[in-house]
Short mmCIF file of C-alpha atoms in Angstrom, two decimals:
data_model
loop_
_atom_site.label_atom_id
_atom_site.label_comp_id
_atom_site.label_asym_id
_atom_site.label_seq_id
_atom_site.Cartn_x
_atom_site.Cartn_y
_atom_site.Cartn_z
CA UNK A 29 32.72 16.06 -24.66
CA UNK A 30 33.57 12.80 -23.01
CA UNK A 31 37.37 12.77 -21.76
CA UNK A 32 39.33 9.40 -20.60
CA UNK A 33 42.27 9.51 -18.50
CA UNK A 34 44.12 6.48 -17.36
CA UNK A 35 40.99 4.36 -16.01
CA UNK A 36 41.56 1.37 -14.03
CA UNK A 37 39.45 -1.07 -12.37
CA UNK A 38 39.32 -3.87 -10.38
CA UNK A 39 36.99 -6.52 -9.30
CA UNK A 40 38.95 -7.66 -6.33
CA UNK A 41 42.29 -9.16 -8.22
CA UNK A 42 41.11 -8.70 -11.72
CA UNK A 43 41.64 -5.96 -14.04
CA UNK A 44 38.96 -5.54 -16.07
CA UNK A 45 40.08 -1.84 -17.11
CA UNK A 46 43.36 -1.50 -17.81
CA UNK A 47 44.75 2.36 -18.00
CA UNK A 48 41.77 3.26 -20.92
CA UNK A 49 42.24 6.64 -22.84
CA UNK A 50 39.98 8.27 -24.89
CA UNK A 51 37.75 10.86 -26.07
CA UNK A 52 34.69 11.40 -28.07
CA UNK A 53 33.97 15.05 -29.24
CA UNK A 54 30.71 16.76 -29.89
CA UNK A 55 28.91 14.92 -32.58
CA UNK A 56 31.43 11.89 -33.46
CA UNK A 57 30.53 8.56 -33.46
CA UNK A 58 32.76 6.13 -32.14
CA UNK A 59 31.88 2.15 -31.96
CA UNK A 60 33.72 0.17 -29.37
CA UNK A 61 34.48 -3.21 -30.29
CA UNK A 62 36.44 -6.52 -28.91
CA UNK A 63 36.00 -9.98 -27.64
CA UNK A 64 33.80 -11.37 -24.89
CA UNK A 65 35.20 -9.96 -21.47
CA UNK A 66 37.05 -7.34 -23.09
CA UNK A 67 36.08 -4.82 -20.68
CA UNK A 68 33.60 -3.14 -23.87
CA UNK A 69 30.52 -2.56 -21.63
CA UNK A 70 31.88 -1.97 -18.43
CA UNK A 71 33.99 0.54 -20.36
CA UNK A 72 30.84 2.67 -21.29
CA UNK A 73 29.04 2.35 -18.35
CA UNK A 74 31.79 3.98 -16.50
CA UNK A 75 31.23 6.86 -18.76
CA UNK A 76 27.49 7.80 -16.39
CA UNK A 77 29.09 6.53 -13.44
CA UNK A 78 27.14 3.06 -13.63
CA UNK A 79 30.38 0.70 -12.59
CA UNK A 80 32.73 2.46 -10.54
CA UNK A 81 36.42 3.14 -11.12
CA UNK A 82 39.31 3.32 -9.01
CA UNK A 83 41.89 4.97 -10.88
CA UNK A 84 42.38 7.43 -13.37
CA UNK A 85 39.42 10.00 -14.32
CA UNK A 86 36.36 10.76 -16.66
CA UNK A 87 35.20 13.78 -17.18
CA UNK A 88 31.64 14.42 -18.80
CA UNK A 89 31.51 18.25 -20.36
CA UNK A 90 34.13 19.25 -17.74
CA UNK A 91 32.03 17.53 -15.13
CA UNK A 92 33.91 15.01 -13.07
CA UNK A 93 32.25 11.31 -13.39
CA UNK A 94 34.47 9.66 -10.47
CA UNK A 95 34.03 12.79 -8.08
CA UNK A 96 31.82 12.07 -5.01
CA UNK A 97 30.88 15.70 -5.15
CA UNK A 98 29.03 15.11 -8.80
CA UNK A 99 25.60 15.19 -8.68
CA UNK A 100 25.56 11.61 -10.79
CA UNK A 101 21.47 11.48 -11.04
CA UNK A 102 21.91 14.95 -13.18
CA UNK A 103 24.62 13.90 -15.19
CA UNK A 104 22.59 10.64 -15.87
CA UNK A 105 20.08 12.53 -17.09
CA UNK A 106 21.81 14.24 -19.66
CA UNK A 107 23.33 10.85 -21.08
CA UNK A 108 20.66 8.55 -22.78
CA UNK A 109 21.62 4.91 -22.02
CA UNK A 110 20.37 2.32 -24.12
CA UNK A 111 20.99 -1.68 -22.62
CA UNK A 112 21.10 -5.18 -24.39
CA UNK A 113 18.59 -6.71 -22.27
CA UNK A 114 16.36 -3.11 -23.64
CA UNK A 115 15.48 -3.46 -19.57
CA UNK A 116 12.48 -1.66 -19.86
CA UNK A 117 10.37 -1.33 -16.52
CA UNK A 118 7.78 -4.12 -17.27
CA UNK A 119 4.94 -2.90 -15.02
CA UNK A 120 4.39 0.55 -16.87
CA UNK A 121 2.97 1.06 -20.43
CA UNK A 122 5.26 1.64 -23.24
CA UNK A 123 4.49 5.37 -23.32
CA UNK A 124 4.93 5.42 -19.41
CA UNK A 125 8.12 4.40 -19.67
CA UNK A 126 9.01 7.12 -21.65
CA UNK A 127 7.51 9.86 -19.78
CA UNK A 128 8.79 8.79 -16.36
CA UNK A 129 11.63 9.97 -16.53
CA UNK A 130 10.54 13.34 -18.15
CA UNK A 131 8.34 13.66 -15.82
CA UNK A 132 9.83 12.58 -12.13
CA UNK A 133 13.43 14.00 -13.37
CA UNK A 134 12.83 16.59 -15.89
CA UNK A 135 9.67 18.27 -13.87
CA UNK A 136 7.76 18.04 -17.01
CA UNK A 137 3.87 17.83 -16.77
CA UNK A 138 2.28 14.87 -17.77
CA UNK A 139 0.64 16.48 -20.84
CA UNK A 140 4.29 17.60 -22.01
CA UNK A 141 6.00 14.74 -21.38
CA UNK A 142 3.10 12.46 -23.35
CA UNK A 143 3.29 14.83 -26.05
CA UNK A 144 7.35 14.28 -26.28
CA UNK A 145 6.48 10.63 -26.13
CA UNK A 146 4.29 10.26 -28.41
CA UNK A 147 6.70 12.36 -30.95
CA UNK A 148 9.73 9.39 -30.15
CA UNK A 149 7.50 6.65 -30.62
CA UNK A 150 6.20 7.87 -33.59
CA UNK A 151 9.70 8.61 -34.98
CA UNK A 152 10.71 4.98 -34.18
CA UNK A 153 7.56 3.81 -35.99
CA UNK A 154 5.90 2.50 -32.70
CA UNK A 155 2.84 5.26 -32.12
CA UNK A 156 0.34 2.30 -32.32
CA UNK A 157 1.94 0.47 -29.24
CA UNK A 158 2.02 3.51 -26.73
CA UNK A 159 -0.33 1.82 -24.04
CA UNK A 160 0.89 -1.23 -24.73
CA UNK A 161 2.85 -3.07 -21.84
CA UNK A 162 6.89 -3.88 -22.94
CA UNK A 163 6.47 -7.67 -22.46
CA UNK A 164 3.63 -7.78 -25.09
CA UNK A 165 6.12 -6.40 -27.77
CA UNK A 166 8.66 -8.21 -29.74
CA UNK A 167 12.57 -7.68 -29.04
CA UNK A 168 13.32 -5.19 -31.46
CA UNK A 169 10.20 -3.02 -30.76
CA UNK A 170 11.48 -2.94 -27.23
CA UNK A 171 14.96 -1.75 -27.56
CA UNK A 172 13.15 1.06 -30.30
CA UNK A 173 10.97 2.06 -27.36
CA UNK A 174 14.46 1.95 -25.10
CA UNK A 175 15.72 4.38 -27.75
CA UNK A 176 13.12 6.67 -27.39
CA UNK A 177 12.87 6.58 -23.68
CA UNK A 178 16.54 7.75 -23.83
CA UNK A 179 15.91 10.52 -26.50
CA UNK A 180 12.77 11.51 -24.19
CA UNK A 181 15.14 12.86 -21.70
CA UNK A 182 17.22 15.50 -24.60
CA UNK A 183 20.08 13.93 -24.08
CA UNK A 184 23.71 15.26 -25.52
CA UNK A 185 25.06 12.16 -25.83
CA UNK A 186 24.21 8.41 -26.02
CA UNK A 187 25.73 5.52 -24.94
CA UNK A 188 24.25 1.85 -26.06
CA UNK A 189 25.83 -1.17 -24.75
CA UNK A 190 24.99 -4.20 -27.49
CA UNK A 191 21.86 -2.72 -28.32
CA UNK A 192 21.45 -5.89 -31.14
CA UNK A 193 23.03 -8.82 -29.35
CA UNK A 194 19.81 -9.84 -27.67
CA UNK A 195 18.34 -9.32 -30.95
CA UNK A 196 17.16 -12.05 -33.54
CA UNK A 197 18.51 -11.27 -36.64
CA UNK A 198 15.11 -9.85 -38.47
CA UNK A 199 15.22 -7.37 -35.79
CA UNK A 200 18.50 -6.41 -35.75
CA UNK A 201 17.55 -3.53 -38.89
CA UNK A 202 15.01 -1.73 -37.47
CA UNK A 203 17.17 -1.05 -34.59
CA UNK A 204 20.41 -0.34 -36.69
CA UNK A 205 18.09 1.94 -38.50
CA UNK A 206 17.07 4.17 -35.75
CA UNK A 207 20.56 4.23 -34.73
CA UNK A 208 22.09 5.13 -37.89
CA UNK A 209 19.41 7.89 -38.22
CA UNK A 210 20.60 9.78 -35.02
CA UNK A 211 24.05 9.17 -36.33
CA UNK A 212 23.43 11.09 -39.63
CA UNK A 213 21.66 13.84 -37.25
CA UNK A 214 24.73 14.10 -35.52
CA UNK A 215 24.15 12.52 -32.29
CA UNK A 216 27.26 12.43 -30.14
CA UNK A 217 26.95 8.56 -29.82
CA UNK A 218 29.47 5.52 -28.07
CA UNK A 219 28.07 2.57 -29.65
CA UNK A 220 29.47 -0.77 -27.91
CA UNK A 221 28.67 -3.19 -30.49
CA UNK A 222 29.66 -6.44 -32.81
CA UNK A 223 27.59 -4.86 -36.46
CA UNK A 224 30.41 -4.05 -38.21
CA UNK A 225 28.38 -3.14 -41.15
CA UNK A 226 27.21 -0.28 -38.43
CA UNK A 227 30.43 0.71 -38.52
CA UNK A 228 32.07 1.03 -40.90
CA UNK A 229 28.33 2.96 -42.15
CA UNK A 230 28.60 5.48 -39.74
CA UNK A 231 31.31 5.33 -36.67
CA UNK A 232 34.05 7.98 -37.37
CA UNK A 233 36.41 6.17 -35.11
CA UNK A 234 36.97 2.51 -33.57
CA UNK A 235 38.03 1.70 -30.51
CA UNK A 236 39.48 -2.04 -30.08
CA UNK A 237 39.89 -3.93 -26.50
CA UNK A 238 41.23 -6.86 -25.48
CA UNK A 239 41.74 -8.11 -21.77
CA UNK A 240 40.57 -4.39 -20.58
CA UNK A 241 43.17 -2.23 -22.63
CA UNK A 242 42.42 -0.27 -25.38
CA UNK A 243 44.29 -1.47 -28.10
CA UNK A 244 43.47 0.33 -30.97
CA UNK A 245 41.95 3.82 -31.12
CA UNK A 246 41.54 5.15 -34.84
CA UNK A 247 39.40 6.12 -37.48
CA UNK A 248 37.21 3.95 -39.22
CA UNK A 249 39.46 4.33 -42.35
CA UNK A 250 42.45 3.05 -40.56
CA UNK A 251 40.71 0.08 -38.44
CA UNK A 252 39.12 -1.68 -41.47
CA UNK A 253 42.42 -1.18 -43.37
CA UNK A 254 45.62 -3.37 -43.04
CA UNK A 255 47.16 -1.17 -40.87
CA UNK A 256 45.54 -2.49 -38.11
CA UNK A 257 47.56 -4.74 -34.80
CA UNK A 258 47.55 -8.31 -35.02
CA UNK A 259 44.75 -8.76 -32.56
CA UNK A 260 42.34 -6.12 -34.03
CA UNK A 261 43.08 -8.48 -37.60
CA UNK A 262 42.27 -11.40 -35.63
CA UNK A 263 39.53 -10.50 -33.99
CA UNK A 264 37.89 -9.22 -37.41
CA UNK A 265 38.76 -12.36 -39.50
CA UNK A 266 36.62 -14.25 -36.64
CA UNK A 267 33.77 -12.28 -36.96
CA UNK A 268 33.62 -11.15 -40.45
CA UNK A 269 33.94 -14.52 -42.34
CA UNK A 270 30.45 -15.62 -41.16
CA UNK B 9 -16.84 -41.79 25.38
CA UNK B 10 -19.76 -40.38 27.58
CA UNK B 11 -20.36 -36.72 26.33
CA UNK B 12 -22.96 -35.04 26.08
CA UNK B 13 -23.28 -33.00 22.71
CA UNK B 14 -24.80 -29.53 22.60
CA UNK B 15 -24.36 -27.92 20.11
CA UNK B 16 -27.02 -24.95 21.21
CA UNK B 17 -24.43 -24.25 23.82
CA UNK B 18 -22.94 -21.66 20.95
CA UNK B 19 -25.94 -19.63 20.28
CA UNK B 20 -27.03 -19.41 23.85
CA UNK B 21 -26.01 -16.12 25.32
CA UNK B 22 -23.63 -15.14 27.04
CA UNK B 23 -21.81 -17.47 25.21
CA UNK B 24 -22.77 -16.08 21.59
CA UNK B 25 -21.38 -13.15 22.36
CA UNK B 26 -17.93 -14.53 23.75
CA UNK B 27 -17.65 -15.95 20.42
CA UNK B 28 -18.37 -13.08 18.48
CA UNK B 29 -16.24 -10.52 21.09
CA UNK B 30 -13.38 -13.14 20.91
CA UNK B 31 -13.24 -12.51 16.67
CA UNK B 32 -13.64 -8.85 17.44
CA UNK B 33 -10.09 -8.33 19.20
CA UNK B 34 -8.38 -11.20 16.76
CA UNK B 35 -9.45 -9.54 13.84
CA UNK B 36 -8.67 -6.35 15.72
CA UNK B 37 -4.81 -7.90 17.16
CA UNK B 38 -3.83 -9.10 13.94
CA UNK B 39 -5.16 -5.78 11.53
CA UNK B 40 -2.98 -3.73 13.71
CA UNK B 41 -0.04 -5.93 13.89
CA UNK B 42 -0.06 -6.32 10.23
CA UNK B 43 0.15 -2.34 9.84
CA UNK B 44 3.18 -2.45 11.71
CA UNK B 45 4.43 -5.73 10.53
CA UNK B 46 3.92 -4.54 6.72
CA UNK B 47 5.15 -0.72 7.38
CA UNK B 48 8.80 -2.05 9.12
CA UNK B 49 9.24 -4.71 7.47
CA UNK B 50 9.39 -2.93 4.17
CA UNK B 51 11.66 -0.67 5.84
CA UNK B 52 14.08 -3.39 7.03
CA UNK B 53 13.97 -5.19 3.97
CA UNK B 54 14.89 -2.12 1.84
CA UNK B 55 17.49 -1.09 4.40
CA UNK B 56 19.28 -4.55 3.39
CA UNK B 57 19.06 -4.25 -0.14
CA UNK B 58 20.90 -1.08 0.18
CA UNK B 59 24.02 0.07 -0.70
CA UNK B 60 24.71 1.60 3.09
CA UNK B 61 26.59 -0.64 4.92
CA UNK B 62 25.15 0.61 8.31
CA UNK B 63 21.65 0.18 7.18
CA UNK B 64 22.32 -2.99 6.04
CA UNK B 65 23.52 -4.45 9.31
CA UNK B 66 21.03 -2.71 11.35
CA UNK B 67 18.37 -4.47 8.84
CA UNK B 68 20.16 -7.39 9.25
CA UNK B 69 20.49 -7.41 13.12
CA UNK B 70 17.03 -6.49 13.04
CA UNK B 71 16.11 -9.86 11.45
CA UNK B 72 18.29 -11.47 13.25
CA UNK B 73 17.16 -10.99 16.63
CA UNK B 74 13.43 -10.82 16.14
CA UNK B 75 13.13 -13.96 13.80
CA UNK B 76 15.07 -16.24 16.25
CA UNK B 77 13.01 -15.66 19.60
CA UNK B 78 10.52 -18.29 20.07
CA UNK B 79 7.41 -15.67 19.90
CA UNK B 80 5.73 -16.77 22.73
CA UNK B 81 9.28 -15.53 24.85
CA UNK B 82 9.11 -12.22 22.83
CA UNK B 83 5.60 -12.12 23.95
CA UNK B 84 6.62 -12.73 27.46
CA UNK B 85 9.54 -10.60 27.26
CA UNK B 86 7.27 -7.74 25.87
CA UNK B 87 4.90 -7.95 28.61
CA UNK B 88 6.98 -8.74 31.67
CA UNK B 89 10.35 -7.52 31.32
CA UNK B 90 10.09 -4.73 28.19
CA UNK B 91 8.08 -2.22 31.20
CA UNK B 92 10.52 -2.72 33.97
CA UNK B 93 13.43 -1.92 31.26
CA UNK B 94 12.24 1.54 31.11
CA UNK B 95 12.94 4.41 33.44
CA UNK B 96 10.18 3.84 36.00
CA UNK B 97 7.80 6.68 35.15
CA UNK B 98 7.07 4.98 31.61
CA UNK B 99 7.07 1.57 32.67
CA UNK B 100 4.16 2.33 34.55
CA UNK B 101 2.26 4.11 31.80
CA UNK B 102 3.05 0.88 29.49
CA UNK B 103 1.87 -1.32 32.00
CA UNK B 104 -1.36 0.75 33.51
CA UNK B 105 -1.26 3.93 31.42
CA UNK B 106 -2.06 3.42 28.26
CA UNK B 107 -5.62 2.06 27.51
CA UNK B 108 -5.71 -1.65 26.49
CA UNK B 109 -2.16 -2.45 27.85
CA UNK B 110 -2.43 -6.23 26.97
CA UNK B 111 -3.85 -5.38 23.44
CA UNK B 112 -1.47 -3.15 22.51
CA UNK B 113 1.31 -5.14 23.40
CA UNK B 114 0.06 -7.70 21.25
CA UNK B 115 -0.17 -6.23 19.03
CA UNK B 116 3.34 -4.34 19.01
CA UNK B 117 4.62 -8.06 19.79
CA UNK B 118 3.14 -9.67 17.07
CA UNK B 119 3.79 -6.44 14.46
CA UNK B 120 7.74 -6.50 15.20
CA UNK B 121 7.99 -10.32 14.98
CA UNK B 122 5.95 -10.67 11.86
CA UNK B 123 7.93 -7.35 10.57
CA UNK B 124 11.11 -9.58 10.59
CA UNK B 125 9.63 -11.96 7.93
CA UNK B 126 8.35 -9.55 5.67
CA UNK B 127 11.46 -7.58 5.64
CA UNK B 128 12.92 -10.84 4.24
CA UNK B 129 9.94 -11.30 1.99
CA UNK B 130 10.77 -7.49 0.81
CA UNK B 131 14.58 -7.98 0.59
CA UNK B 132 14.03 -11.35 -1.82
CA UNK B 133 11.48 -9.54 -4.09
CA UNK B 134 14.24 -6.79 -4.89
CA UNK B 135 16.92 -8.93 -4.82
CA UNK B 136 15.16 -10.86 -7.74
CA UNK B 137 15.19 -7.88 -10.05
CA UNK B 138 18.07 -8.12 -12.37
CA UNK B 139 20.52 -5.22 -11.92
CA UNK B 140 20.39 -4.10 -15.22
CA UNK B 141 16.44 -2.75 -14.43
CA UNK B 142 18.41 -0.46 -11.42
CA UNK B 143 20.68 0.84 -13.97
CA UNK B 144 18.33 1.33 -16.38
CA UNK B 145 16.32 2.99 -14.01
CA UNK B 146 19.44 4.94 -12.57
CA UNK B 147 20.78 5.97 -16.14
CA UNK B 148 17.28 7.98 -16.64
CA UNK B 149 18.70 10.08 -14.23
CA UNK B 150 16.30 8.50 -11.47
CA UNK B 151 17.42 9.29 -7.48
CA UNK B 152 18.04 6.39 -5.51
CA UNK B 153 15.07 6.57 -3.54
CA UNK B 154 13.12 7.19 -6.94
CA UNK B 155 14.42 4.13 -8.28
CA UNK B 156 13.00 2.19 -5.09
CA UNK B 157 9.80 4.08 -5.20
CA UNK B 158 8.90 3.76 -8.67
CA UNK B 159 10.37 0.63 -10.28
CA UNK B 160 11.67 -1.76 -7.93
CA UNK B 161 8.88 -1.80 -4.43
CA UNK B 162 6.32 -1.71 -7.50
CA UNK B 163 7.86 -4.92 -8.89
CA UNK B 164 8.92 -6.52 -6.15
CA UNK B 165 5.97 -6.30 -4.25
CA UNK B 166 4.05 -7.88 -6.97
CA UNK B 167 6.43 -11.13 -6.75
CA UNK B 168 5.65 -11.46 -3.07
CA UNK B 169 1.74 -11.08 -2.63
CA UNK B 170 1.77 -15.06 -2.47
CA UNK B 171 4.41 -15.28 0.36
CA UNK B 172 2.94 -11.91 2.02
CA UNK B 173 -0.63 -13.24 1.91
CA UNK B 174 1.14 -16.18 4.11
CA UNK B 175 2.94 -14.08 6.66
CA UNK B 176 -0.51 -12.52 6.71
CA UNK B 177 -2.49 -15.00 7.75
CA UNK B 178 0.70 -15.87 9.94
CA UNK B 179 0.26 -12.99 11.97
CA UNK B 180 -4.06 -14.04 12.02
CA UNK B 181 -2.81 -17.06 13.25
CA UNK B 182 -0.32 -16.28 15.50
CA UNK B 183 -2.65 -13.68 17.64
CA UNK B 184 -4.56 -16.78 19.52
CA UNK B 185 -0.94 -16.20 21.30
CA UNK B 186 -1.91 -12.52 22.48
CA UNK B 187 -3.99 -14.70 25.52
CA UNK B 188 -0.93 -16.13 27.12
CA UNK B 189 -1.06 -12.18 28.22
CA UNK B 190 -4.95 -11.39 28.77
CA UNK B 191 -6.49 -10.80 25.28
CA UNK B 192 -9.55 -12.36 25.85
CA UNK B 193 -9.25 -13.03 21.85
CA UNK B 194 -11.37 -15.87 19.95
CA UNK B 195 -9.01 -19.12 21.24
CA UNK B 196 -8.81 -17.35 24.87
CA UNK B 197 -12.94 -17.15 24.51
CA UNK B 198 -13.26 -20.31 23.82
CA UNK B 199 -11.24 -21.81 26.66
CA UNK B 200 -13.60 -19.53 28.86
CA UNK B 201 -16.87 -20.95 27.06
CA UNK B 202 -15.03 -24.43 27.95
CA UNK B 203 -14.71 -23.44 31.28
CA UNK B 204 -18.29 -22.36 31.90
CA UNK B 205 -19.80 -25.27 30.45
CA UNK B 206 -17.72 -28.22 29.51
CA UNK B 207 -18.84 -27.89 25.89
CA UNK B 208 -15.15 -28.32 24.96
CA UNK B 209 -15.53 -29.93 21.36
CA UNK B 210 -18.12 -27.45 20.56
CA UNK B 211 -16.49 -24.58 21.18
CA UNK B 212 -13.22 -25.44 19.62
CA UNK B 213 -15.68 -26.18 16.84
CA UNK B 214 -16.73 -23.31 16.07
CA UNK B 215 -13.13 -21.37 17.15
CA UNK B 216 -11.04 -23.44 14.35
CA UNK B 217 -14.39 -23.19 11.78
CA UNK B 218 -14.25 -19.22 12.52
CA UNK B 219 -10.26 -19.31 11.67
CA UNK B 220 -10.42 -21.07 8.44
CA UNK B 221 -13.51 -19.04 7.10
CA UNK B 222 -11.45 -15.71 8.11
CA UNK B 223 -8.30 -17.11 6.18
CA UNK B 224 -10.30 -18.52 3.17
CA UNK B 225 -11.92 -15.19 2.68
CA UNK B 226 -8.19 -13.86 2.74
CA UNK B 227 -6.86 -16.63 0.39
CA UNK B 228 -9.60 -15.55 -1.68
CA UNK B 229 -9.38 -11.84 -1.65
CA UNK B 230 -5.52 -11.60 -2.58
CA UNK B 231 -5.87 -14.45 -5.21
CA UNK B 232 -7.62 -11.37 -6.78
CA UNK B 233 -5.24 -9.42 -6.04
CA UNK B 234 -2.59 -11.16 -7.58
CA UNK B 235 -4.61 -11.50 -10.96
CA UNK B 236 -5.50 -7.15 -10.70
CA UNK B 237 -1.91 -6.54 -10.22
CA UNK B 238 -0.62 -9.08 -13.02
CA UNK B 239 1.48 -7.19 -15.67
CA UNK B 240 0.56 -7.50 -18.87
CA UNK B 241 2.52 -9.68 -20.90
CA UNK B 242 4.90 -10.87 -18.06
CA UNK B 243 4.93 -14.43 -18.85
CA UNK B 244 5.88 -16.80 -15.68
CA UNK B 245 5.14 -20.30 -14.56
CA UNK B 246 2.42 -18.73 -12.57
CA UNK B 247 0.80 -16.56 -15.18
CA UNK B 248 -1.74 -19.61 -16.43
#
């Protein structure tokens, strides 16, 4: 579904992206994991043509992410994006945020796209805060509600970029558990993320970077095995002694 | 000082009415300038915040050129030189044409000057949305000029009511101006009533009483504003 080729990029001097190569098929999981600056989120938002890239290519069901032919605003639309700030549009009620797009890219009517709504919310346990504004809810309620605005849109795939890291730990579950849900429904999902526990629960492959290259690529069996390079081993000890 | 008060001088006619006609075409001056003031200058401001590098120097020469003209030259310039610019045929219509000549330059004086400011008003509302809000709005699937239209201007314009409601009553302000060129608006009425009847004090009196009640009611009205259009649960230092 998603194919990698070679991507580089460059903010002026500096490589953030350093000839990446992947690909996630229909219905796999894959987490994407690695230390601060690692090139982890502006990995995935390459993927809908959020960060630009100057070499190498991306192709999204065949469709060509880097091409300045691509309609990008379509393909958007067909990838649900889900952010670590949640970044949901503050002036707009929580069910308004989900029908926006529905309705302004989707052509839906406003009775369909409420009706989809109100399905989401209630599926992420959040029916009872529909005309509620986002900055009256609590973090983890938010990024549910960012879930759902993604889901509102049908989308084939879904991308989350630390979707727990602004997250106090509390809320951390009832996120994890919305994720883990679409996971088991089998959700094509790229999951950039530190919850290991996520993981190795549901990813069915890792990917590892440091300093913009991917260094490991493998299957969840094989990353949280021995088998691993030193800097994957490294990396975990940090994070999983605590 | 030897001078002798009269206060009655303001509600004698034809006096009165001076006053009153004078507010007429200020009010009048600075409503109009303000449509064109608001409607450019949004348009500038966007044009910078853009990702076009042509529309963002054009916004940006824009700016440049009308914010650093003393406005009494651009006024000047508008009125004296702007007609003979033109190929003769519509110089003449500017200058004897079109009804109102004076007025209308005015008010187009006043609208682009003021349209300079607000564009820079606009362009620092966007520019304080983070960028993660634009991709958030752009990974919905959201055109460019949908993301503008139905998250960002909607934001941003709610950050700037306090600095618009200044430029507004700017551009109120700023029309006493519009008699260096023949408006006979309230300050150029009062200089008349001065004229007539050496009643100086009075008259400016009542002129600078008449501004401040015109930009209290303003003050007031978009102090409501700002509390209508506060979004729920936005918490900021000037939320109390």
């Amino acid at each position: 579904m998603i194919e990698m080729k070679n991507v580089s990029k460059w903010y002026g001097t500096f490589c953030v992206l350093n000839k990446c190569s992947t690909s996630v098929a229909k219905g796999e999981v894959v987490v994407v994991c690695g230390p601060s600056g690692s090139g982890k989120s502006t990995l995935i938002k390459c993927i809908n043509g959020l960060e630009p890239f100057q070499e190498g290519s991306i192709t999204f069901n065949d469709i060509s992410v880097g091409d300045a032919k691509t309609n990008l605003s379509k393909l958007r639309s067909r990838i649900g994006m889900v952010f670590q700030n949640f970044e949901l549009f503050p002036h707009i009620s929580v069910i308004k945020n989900i029908m926006l797009g529905q309705e302004k890219v989707l052509g839906r009517t406003t009775e369909e796209a409420e009706k989809r709504g109100m399905e989401l919310l209630h599926r992420v346990g959040l029916s009872e805060h529909a005309h509620k504004f986002p900055g009256q809810l609590s973090g983890g309620q938010q990024q549910r509600v960012a879930i759902a605005r993604g889901l509102a849109m049908d989308p084939v795939a879904m991308l989350f970029d630390e979707p727990t890291s602004a997250l106090d730990p509390e809320m951390i579950n009832e996120v994890l558990d919305v994720m883990v849900e679409l996971a088991k429904e089998g959700m094509t999902m790229m999951v950039v993320t530190h919850e290991m526990g996520f993981a190795k629960n549901v990813a069915d492959r890792v990917i590892f970077m440091d300093e913009g290259r991917i260094e490991e690529d493998c299957t969840k069996e094989e990353f949280f095995s021995e088998s691993r390079g030193e800097r994957a081993q490294l990396f975990l000890s940090k994070i999983l002694h605590h | 000082m030897n001078y002798n008060w009269d206060w009655g001088v303001l509600v004698t006619a034809p006096y009165f009415g001076w006053i009153i006609s004078g507010l007429g075409w200020t009010l009048a001056v600075a409503a109009c300038a303000w449509l064109i003031a608001f409607t450019l200058g949004s348009i500038i401001g966007i044009m910078r915040t853009t990702d076009n590098p042509v529309a963002r120097s054009i916004g940006a020469g824009y700016v440049e050129v009308f914010r650093n003209i003393p406005l009494l030259v651009q006024m000047f310039l508008w009125y004296f030189i702007f007609p003979e610019l033109l190929p003769e045929a519509w110089g003449t219509w500017v200058k004897r044409g079109i009804p109102l000549p004076e007025f209308w330059t005015a008010v187009v004086c006043l609208g682009t000057y003021t349209a300079s400011r607000v564009a820079e008003q606009v362009r620092a509302g966007i520019n304080a949305i983070s960028l993660g809000q634009k991709q958030a709005a752009m990974a919905i699937g959201l055109a460019p000029m949908q993301v503008y239209r139905y998250i960002l201007l909607p934001v941003s314009y709610r950050t700037i009511i306090p600095p618009m409601t200044s430029e507004f009553l700017g551009i109120f302000k700023n029309s006493s101006l519009a008699l260096t060129i023949g408006v006979l608006e309230l300050t150029a009425q009062t200089r008349q009533i001065e004229e007539y009847t050496f009643q100086g004090f009075e008259a400016f009196t009542a002129a600078t009483i008449l501004y401040i009640t015109v930009t209290f009611i303003v003050m007031t009205a978009m102090a409501v504003v700002e509390k209508k259009m506060a979004i729920p649960g936005m918490i900021s230092l000037g939320a109390k």
